[in-house]
PDB file of C-alpha atoms in Angstrom:
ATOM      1  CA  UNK A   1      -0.403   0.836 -15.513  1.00  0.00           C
ATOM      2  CA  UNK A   2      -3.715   1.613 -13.935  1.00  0.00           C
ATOM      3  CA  UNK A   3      -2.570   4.914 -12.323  1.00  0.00           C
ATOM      4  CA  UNK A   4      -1.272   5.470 -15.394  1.00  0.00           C
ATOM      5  CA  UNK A   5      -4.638   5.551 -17.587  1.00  0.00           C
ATOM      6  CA  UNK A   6      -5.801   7.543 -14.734  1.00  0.00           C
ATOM      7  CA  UNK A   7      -3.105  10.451 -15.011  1.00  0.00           C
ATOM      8  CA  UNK A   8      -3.341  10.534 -18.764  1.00  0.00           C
ATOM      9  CA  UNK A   9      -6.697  11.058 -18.005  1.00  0.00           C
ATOM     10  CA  UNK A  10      -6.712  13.636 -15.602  1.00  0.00           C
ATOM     11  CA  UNK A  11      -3.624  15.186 -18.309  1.00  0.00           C
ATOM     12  CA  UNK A  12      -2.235  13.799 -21.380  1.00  0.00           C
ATOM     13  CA  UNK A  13       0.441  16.176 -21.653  1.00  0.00           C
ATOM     14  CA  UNK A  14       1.820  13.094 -18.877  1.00  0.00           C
ATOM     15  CA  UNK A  15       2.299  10.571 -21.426  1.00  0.00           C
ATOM     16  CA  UNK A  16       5.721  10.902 -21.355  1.00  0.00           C
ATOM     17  CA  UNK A  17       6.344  10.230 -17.850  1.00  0.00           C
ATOM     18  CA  UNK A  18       3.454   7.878 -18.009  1.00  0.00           C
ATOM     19  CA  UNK A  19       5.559   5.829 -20.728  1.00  0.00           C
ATOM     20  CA  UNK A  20       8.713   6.014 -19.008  1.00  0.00           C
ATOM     21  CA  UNK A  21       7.365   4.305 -15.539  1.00  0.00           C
ATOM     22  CA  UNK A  22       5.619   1.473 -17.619  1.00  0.00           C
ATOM     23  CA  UNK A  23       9.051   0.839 -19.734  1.00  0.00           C
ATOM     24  CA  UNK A  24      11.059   0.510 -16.438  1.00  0.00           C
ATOM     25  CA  UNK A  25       7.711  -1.670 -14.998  1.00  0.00           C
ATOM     26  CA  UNK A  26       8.589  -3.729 -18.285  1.00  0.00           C
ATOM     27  CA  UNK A  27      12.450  -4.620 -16.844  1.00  0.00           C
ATOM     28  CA  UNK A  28      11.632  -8.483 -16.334  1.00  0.00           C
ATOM     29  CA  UNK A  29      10.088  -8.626 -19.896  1.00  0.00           C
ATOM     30  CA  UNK A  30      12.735  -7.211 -21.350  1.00  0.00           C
ATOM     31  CA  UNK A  31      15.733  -9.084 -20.174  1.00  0.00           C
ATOM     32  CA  UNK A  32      15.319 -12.611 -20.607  1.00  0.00           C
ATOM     33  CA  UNK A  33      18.743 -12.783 -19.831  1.00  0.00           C
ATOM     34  CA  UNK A  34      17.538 -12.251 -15.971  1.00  0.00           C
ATOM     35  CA  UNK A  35      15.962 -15.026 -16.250  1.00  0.00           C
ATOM     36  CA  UNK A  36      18.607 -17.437 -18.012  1.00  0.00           C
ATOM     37  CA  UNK A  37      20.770 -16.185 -14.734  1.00  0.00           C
ATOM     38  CA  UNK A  38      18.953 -17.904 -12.120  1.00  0.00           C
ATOM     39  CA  UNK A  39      21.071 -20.880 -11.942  1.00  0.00           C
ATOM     40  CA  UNK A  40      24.295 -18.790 -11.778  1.00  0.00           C
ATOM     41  CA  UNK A  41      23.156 -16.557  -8.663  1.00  0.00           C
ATOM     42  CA  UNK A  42      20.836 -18.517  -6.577  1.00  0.00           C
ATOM     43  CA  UNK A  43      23.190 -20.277  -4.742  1.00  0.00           C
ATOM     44  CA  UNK A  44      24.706 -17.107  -3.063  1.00  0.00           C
ATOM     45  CA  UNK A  45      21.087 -15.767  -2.665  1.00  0.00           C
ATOM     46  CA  UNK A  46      20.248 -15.297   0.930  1.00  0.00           C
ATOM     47  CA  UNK A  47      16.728 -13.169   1.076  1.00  0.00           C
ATOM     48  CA  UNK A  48      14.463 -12.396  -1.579  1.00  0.00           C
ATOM     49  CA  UNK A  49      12.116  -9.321  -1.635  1.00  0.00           C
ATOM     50  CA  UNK A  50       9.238  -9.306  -3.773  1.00  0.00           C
ATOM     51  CA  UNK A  51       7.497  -6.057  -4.477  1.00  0.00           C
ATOM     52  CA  UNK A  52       4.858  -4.235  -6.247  1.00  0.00           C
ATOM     53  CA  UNK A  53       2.205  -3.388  -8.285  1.00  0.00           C
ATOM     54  CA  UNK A  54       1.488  -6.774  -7.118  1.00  0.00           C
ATOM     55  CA  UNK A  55       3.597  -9.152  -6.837  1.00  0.00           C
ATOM     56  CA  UNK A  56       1.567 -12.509  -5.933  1.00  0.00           C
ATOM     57  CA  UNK A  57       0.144 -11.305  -9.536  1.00  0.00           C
ATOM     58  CA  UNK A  58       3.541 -11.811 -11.220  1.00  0.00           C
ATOM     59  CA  UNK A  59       3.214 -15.222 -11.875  1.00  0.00           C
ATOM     60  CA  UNK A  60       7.057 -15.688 -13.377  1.00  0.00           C
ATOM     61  CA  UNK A  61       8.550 -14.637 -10.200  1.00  0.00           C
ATOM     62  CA  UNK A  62       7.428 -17.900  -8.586  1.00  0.00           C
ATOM     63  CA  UNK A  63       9.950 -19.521 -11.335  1.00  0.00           C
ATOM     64  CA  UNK A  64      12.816 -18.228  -9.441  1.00  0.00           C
ATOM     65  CA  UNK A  65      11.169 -20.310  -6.726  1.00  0.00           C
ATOM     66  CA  UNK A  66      10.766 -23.011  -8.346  1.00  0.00           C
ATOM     67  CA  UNK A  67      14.324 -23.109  -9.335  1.00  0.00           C
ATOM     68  CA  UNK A  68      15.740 -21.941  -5.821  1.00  0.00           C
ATOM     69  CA  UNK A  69      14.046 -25.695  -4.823  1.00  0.00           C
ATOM     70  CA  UNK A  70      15.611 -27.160  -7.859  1.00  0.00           C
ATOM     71  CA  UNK A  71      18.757 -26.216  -7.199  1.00  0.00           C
ATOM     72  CA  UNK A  72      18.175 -27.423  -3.559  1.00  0.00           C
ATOM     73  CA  UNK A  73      19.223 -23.903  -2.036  1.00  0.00           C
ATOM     74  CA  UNK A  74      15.339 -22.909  -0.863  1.00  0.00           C
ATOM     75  CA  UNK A  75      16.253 -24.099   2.422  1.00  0.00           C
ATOM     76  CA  UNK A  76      19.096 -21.423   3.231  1.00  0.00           C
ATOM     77  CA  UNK A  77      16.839 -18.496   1.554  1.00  0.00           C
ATOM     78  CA  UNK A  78      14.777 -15.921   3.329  1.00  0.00           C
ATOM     79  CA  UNK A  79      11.311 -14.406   1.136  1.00  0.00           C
ATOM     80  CA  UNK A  80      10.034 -11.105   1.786  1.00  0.00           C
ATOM     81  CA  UNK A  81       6.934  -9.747  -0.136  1.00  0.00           C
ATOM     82  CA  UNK A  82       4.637  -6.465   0.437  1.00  0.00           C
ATOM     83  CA  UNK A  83       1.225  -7.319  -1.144  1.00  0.00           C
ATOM     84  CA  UNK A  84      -2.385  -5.831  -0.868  1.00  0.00           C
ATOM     85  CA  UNK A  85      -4.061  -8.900   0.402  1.00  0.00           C
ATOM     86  CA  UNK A  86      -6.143  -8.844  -2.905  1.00  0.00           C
ATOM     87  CA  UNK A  87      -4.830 -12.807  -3.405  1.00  0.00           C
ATOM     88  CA  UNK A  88      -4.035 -15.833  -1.868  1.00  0.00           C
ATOM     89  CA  UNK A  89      -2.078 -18.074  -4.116  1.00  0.00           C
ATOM     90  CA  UNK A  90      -3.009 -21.180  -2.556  1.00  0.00           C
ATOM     91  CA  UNK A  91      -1.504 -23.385  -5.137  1.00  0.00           C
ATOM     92  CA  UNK A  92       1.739 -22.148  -4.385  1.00  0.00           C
ATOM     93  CA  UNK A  93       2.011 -22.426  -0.834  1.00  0.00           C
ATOM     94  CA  UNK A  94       3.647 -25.831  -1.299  1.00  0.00           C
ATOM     95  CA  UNK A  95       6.494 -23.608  -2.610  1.00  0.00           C
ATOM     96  CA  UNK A  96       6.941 -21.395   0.227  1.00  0.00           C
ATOM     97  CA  UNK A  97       6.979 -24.031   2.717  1.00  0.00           C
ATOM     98  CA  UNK A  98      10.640 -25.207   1.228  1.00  0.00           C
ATOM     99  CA  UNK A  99      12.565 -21.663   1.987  1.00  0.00           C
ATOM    100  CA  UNK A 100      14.086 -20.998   5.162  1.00  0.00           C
ATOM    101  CA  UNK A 101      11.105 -18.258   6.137  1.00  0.00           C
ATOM    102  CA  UNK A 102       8.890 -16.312   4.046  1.00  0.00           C
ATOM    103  CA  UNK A 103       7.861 -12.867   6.036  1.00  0.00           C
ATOM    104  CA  UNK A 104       4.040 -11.298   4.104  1.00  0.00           C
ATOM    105  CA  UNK A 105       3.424  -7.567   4.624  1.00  0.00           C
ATOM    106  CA  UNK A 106       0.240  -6.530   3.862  1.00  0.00           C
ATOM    107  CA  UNK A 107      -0.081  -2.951   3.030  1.00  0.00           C
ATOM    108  CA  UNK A 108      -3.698  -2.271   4.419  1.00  0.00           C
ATOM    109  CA  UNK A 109      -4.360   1.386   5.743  1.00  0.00           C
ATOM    110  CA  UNK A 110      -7.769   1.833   6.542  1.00  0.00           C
ATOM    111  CA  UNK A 111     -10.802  -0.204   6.673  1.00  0.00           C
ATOM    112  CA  UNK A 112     -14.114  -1.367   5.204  1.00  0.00           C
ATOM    113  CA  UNK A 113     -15.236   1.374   2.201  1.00  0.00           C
ATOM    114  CA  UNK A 114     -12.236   3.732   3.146  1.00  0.00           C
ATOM    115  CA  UNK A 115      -9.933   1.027   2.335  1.00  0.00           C
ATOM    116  CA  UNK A 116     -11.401   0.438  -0.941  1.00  0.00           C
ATOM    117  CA  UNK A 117     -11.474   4.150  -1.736  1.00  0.00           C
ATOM    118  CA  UNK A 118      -7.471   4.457  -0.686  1.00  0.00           C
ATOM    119  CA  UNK A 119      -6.504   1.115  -2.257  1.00  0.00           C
ATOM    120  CA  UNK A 120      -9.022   1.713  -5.436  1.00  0.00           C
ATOM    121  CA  UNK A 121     -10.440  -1.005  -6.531  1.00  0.00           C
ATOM    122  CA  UNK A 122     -10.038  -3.184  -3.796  1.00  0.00           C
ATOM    123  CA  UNK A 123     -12.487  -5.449  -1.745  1.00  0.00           C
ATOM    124  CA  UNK A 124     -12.054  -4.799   1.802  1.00  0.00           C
ATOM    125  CA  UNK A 125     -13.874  -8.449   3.032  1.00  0.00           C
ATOM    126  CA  UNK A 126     -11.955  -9.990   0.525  1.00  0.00           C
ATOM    127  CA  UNK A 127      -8.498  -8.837   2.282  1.00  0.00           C
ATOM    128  CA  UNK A 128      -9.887  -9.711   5.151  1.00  0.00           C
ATOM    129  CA  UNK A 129     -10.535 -13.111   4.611  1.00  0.00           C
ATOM    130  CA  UNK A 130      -7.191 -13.559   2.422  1.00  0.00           C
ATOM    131  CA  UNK A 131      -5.459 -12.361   5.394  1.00  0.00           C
ATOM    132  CA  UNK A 132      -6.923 -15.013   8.039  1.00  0.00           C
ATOM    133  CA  UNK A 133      -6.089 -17.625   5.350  1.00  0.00           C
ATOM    134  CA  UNK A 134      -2.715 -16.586   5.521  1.00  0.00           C
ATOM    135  CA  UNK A 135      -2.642 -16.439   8.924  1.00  0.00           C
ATOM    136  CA  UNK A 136      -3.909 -20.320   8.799  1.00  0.00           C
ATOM    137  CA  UNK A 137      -0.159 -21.043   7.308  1.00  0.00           C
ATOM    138  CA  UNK A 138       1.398 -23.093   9.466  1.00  0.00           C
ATOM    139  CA  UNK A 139       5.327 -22.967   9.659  1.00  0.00           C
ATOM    140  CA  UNK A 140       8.230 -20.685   8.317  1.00  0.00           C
ATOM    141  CA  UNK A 141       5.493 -17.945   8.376  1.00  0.00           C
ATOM    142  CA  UNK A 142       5.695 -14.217   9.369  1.00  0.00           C
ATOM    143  CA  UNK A 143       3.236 -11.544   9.248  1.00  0.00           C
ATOM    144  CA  UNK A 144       2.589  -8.266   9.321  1.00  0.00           C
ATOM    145  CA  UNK A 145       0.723  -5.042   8.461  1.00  0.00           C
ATOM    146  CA  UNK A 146       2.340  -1.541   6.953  1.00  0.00           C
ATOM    147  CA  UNK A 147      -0.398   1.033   7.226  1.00  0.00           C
ATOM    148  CA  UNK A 148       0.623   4.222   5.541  1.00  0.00           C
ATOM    149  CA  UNK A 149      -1.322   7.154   7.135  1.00  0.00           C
ATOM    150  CA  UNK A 150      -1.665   9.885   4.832  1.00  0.00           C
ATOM    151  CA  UNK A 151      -4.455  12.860   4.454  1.00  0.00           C
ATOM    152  CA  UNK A 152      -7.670  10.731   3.540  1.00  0.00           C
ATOM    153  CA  UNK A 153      -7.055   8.301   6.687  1.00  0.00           C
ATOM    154  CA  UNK A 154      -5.353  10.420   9.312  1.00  0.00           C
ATOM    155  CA  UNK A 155      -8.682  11.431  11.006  1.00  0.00           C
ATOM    156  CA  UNK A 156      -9.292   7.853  11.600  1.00  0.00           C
ATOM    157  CA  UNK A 157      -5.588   5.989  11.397  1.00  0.00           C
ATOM    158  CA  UNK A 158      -6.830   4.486  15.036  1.00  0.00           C
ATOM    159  CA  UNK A 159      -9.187   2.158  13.874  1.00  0.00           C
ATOM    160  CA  UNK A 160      -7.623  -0.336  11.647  1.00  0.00           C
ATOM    161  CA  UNK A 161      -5.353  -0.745  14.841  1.00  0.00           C
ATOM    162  CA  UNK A 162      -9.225  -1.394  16.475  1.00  0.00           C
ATOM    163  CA  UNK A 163     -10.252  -4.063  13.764  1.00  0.00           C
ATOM    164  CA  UNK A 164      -7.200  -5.585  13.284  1.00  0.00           C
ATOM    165  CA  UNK A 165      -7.011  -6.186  17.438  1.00  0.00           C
ATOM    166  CA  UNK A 166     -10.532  -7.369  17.503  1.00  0.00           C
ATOM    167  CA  UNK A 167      -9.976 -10.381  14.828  1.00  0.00           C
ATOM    168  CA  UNK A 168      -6.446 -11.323  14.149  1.00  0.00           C
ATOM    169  CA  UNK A 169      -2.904 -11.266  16.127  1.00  0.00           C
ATOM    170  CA  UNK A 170      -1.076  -9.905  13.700  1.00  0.00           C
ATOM    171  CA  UNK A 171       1.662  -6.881  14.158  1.00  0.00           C
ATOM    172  CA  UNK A 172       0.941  -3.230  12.399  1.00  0.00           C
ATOM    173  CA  UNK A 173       3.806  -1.057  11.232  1.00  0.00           C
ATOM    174  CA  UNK A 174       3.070   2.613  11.046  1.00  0.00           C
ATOM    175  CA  UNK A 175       4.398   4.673   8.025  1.00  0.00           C
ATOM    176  CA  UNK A 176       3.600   8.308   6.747  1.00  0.00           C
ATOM    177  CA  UNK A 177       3.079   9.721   3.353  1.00  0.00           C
ATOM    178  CA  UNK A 178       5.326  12.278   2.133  1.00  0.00           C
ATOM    179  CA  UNK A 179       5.227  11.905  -1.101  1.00  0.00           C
ATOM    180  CA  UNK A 180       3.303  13.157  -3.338  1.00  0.00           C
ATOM    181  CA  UNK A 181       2.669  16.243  -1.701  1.00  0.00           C
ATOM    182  CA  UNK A 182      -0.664  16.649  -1.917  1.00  0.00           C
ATOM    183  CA  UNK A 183      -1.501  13.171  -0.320  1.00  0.00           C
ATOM    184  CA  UNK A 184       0.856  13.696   2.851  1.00  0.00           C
ATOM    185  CA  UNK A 185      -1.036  15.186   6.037  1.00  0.00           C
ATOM    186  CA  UNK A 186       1.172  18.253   5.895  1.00  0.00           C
ATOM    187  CA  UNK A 187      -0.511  19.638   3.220  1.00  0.00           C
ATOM    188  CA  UNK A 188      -3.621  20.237   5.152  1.00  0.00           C
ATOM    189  CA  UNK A 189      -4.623  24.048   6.653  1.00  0.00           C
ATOM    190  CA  UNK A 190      -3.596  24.373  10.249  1.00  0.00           C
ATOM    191  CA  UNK A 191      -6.680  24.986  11.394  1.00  0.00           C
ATOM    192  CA  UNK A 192      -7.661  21.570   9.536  1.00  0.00           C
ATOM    193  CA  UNK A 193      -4.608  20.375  11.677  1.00  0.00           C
ATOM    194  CA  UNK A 194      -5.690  22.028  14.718  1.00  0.00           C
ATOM    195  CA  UNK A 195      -8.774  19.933  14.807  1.00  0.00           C
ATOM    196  CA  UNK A 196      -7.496  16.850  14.141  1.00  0.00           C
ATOM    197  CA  UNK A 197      -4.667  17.122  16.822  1.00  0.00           C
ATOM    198  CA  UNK A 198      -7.717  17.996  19.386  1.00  0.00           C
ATOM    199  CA  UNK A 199      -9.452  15.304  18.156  1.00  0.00           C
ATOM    200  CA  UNK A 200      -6.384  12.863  19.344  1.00  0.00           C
ATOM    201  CA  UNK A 201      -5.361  14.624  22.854  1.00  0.00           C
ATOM    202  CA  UNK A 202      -5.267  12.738  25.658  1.00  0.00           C
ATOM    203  CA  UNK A 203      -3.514   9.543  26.000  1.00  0.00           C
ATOM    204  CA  UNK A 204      -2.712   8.305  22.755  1.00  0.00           C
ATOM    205  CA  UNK A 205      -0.594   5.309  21.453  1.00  0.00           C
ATOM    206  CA  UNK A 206       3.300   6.237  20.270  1.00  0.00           C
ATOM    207  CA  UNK A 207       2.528   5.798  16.728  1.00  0.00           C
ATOM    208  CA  UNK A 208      -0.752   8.557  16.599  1.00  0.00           C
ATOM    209  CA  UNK A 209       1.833  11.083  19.135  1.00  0.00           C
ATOM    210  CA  UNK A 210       4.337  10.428  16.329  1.00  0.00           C
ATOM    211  CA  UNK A 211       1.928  10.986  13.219  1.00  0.00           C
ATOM    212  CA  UNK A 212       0.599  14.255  14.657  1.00  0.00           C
ATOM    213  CA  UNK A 213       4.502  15.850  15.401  1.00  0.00           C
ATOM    214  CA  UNK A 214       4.531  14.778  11.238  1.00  0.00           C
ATOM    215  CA  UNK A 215       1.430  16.338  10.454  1.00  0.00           C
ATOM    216  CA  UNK A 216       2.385  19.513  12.640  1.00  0.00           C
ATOM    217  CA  UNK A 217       5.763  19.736  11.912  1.00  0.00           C
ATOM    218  CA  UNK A 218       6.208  21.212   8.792  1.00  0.00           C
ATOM    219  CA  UNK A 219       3.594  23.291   6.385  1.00  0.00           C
ATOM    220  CA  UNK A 220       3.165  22.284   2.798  1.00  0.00           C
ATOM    221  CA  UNK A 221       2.125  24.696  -0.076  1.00  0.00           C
ATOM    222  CA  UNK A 222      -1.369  26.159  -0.056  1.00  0.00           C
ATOM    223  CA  UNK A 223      -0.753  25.012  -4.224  1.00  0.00           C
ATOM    224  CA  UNK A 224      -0.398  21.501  -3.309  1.00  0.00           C
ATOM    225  CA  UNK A 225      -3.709  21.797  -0.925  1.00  0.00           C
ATOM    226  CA  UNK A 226      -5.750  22.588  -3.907  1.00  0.00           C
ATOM    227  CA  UNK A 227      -4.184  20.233  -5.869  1.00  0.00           C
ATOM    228  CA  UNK A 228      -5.779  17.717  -3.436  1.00  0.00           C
ATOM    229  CA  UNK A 229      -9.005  18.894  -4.067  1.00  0.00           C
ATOM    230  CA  UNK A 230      -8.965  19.185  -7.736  1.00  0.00           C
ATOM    231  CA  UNK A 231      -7.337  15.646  -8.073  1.00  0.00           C
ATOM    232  CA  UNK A 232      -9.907  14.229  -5.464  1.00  0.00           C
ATOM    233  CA  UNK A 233     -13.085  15.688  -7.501  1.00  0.00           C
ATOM    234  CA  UNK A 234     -11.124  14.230 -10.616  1.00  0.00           C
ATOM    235  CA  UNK A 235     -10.835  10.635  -9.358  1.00  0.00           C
ATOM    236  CA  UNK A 236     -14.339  10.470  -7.882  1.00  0.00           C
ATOM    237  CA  UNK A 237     -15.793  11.304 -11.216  1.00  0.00           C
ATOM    238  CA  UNK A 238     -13.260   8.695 -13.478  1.00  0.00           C
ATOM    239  CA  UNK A 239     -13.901   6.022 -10.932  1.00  0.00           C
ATOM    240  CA  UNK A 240     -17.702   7.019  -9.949  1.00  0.00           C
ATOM    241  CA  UNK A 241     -16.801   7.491  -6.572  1.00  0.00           C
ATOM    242  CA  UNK A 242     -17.630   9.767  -3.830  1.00  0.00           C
ATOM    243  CA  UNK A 243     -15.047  11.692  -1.383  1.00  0.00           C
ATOM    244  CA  UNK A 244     -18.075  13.319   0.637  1.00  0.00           C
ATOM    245  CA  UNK A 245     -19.816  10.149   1.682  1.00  0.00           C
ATOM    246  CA  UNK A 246     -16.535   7.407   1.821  1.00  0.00           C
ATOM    247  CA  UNK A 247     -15.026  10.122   4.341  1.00  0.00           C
ATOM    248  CA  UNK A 248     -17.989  12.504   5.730  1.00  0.00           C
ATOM    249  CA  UNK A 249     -15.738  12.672   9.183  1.00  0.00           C
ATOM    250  CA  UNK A 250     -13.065  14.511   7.472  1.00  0.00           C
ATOM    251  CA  UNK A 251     -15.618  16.074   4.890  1.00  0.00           C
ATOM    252  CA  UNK A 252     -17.541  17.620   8.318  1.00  0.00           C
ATOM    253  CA  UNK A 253     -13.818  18.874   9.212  1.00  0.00           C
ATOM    254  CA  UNK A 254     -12.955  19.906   6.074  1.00  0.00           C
ATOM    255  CA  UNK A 255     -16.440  21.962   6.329  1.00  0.00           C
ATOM    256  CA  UNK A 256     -14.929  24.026   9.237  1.00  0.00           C
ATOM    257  CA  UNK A 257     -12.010  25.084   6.634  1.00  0.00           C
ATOM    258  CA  UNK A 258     -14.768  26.144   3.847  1.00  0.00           C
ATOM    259  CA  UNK A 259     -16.548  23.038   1.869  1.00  0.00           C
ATOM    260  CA  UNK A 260     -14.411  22.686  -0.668  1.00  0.00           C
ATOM    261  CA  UNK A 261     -15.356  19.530  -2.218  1.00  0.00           C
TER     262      UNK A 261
END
């Protein structure tokens, strides 16, 4: 719902694809029937995946917990959930701690104010310190980090890998953005590219050799490029941001290409 005040925003002639993703947001609302279900299904249940918006925000969800306990079959159940580390529900740990193993993905892909820029609005301390409470948990506990490298964090996708080493033992999973378009590294100008690859040469870890051969290996539109641009000096002015100075790395780079922001 908040990208979608933003789109209308940056075009109302979305409202109609605007309205459709919030209806289909709306499914659990809708069908109360879902809900009156529980008791029928939860016994064959045997791993639950909770995703987003966010879902430690969804605050019916932890019903079906509730009544997997009820029911007594919590114990044979696994729990997934990708969340943005924006909350620790500490009064509902207690529920956790009766499934067979609850596994916490934290979708984090850059740090300090580029992480709050990416993940607008977040609170990059505050994720921080929600993720060392987690990792506190004692127990059926598993953890790990999905950073999704896409244009506004592929000049420095090496050092959340940095911080995340330096405080916390903690596993990162690498993913790539190709979708939409104009966020996904291939859109950039290969000269843009070229500079970035020379910045990473050398010995490099697996997952930067592997995000450069994505970036490289295929060319997107010089349309979607600009679309980039105009939807970055777009956002920065809705959210009273600033591109330039969040990023002034890949702004200098960018200056190479022709300032264009």
């Amino acid at each position: 719902s908040q990208w979608g005040k933003e789109e209308l925003a940056w075009d109302p002639l979305l409202e109609k694809r605007v309205k459709k993703v919030n209806y289909g947001g709306s499914w659990p609302k809708r069908n109360e029937g879902f809900w009156q279900e529980i008791d029928e299904w939860a016994p064959h249940i045997k791993k639950l995946e909770f995703f987003g918006g966010e879902p430690l925000m969804i605050e019916r969800h932890y019903e079906i917990l509730e009544k997997c306990i009820e029911l007594g079959v919590a114990k044979d159940i696994s729990i997934s959930y990708n969340t943005n580390g924006s909350i620790f529900p500490e009064d509902k740990v207690h529920l956790w701690q009766q499934f067979k193993d609850v596994h916490i993905f934290f979708s984090i892909d850059d740090i300090n104010e580029r992480f709050n820029y990416i993940r607008h609005p977040g609170n990059f301390p505050d994720v921080v310190q929600n993720v060392g409470n987690f990792l506190k948990l004692e127990g059926n506990f598993k953890f790990g980090i999905f950073q999704t490298i896409g244009i506004l964090n592929i000049v420095t996708m090496t050092e959340l890998t940095t911080f995340m080493n330096k405080f916390f033992d903690i596993p990162i999973h690498y993913n790539m953005v190709f979708q939409p378009e104009h966020m996904s590294p291939k859109v950039l100008p290969k000269n843009i590219k070229n500079i970035i690859t020379e910045k990473f040469t050398g010995s490099q870890p697996e997952y930067v050799t592997n995000t450069l051969n994505f970036m490289n290996g295929e060319q997107y539109s010089d349309e979607k490029w600009k679309q980039f641009i105009h939807t970055t000096k777009f956002s920065d002015e809705y959210r009273g941001e600033d591109f330039t100075t969040v990023f002034p790395e890949f702004y200098e780079i960018m200056g190479n290409y022709g300032k264009v922001i």
